[in-house]
C-alpha positions as semicolon CSV with decimal commas, in nm:
position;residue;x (nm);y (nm);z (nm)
1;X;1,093;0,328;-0,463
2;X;0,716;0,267;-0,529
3;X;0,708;-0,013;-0,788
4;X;0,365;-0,084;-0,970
5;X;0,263;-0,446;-0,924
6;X;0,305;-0,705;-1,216
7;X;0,187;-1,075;-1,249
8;X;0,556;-1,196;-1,206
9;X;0,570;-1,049;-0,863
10;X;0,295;-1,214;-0,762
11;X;0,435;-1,438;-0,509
12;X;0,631;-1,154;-0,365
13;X;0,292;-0,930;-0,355
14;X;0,120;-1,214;-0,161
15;X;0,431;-1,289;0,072
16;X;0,410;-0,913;0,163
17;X;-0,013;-0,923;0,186
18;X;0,037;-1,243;0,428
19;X;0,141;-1,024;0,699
20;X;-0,188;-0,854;0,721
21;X;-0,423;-1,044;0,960
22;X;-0,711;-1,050;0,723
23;X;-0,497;-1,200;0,416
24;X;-0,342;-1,515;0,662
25;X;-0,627;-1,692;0,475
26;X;-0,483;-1,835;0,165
27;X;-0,862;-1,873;0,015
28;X;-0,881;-1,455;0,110
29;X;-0,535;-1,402;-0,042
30;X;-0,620;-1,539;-0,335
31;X;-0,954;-1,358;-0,359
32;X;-0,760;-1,052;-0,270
33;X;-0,503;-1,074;-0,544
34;X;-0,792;-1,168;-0,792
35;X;-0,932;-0,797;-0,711
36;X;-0,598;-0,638;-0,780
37;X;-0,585;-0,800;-1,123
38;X;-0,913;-0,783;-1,273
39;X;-1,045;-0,432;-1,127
40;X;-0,859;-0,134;-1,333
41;X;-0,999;0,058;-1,012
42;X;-0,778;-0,116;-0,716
43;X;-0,416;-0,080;-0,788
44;X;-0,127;-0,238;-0,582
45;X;0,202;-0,079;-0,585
46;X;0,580;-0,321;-0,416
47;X;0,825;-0,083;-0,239
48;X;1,174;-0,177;-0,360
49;X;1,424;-0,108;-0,116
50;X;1,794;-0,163;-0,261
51;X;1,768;-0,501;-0,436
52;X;1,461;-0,643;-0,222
53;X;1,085;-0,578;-0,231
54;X;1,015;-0,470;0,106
55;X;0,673;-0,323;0,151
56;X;0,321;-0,295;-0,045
57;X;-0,001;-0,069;-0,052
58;X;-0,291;-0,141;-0,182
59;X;-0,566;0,151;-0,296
60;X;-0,926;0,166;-0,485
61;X;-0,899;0,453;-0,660
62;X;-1,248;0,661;-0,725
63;X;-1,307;0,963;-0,904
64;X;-1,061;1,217;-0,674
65;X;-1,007;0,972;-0,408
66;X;-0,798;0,664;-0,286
67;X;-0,853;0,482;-0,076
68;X;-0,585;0,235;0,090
69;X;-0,680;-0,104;0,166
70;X;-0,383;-0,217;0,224
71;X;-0,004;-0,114;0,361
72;X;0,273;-0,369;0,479
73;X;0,626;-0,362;0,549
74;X;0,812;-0,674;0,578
75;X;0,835;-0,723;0,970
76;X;1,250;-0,702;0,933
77;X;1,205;-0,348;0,790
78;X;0,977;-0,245;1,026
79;X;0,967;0,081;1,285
80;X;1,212;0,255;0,992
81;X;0,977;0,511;0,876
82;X;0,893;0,244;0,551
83;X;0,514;0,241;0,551
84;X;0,528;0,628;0,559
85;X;0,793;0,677;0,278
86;X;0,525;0,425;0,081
87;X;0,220;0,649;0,168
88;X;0,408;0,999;0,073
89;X;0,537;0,828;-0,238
90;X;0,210;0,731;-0,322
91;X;0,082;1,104;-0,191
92;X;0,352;1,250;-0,496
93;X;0,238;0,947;-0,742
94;X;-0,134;1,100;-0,688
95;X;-0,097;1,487;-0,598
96;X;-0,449;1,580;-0,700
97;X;-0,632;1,275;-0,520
98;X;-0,765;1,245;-0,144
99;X;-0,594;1,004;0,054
100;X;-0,812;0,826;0,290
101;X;-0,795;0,521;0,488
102;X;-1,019;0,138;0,542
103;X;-1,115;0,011;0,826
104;X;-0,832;-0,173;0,824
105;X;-0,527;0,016;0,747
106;X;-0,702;0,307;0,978
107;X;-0,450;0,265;1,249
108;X;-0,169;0,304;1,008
109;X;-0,284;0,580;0,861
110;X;-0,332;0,789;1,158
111;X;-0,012;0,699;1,286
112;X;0,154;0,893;0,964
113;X;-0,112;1,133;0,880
114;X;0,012;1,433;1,027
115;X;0,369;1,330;0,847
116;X;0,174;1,337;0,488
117;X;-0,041;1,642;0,571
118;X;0,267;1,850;0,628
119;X;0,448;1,758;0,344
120;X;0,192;1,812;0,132
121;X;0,151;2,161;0,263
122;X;0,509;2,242;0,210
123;X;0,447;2,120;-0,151
């Protein structure tokens, strides 16, 4: 279940954000979870799995498009199919937008692309 980020998950949020190479950084971390709360445009979402928060996305949203700047599944979750339940989720959370990927979450996103574009064509 996509789960929209709040202050008192923050340590959870960063936990999750720590897995991506660019966020090992604390001083990054910090500058990235700075971003997520002060800019109404970038919008971080927790994926709650059962009782635990398992995964996270990150998007900038902009006029009909998002963009994800970040996607992570706790590494014990991982090669389930998680990271593309998040993305469709988020796909059904924003029918009307254009999903796109960063630089960095570019190899995820073609990886499950072909997964979201047919399921939003069966739509």
């Amino acid at each position: 279940m996509l789960i929209r980020y709040k202050k008192h998950y923050e340590k959870i949020a960063m936990g999750l954000l720590s897995f991506m190479p660019k966020e090992k950084n604390l001083n990054n971390l910090r500058a990235t979870m700075k971003k997520y709360e002060a800019d109404p445009n970038y919008k971080l979402y927790l994926w709650k799995h059962e009782e635990d928060m398992i995964g996270i996305i990150g998007i900038y949203v902009q006029g009909d498009s998002i963009q994800i700047e970040h996607v992570c599944v706790n590494p014990s979750h991982r090669q389930q199919g998680i990271g593309k339940q998040i993305v469709k989720a988020l796909s059904a959370e924003y029918p009307t937008k254009n999903i796109t990927a960063s630089e960095d979450t570019m190899n995820f996103y073609d990886k499950c692309f072909c997964t979201i574009e047919n399921s939003v064509e069966q739509r």
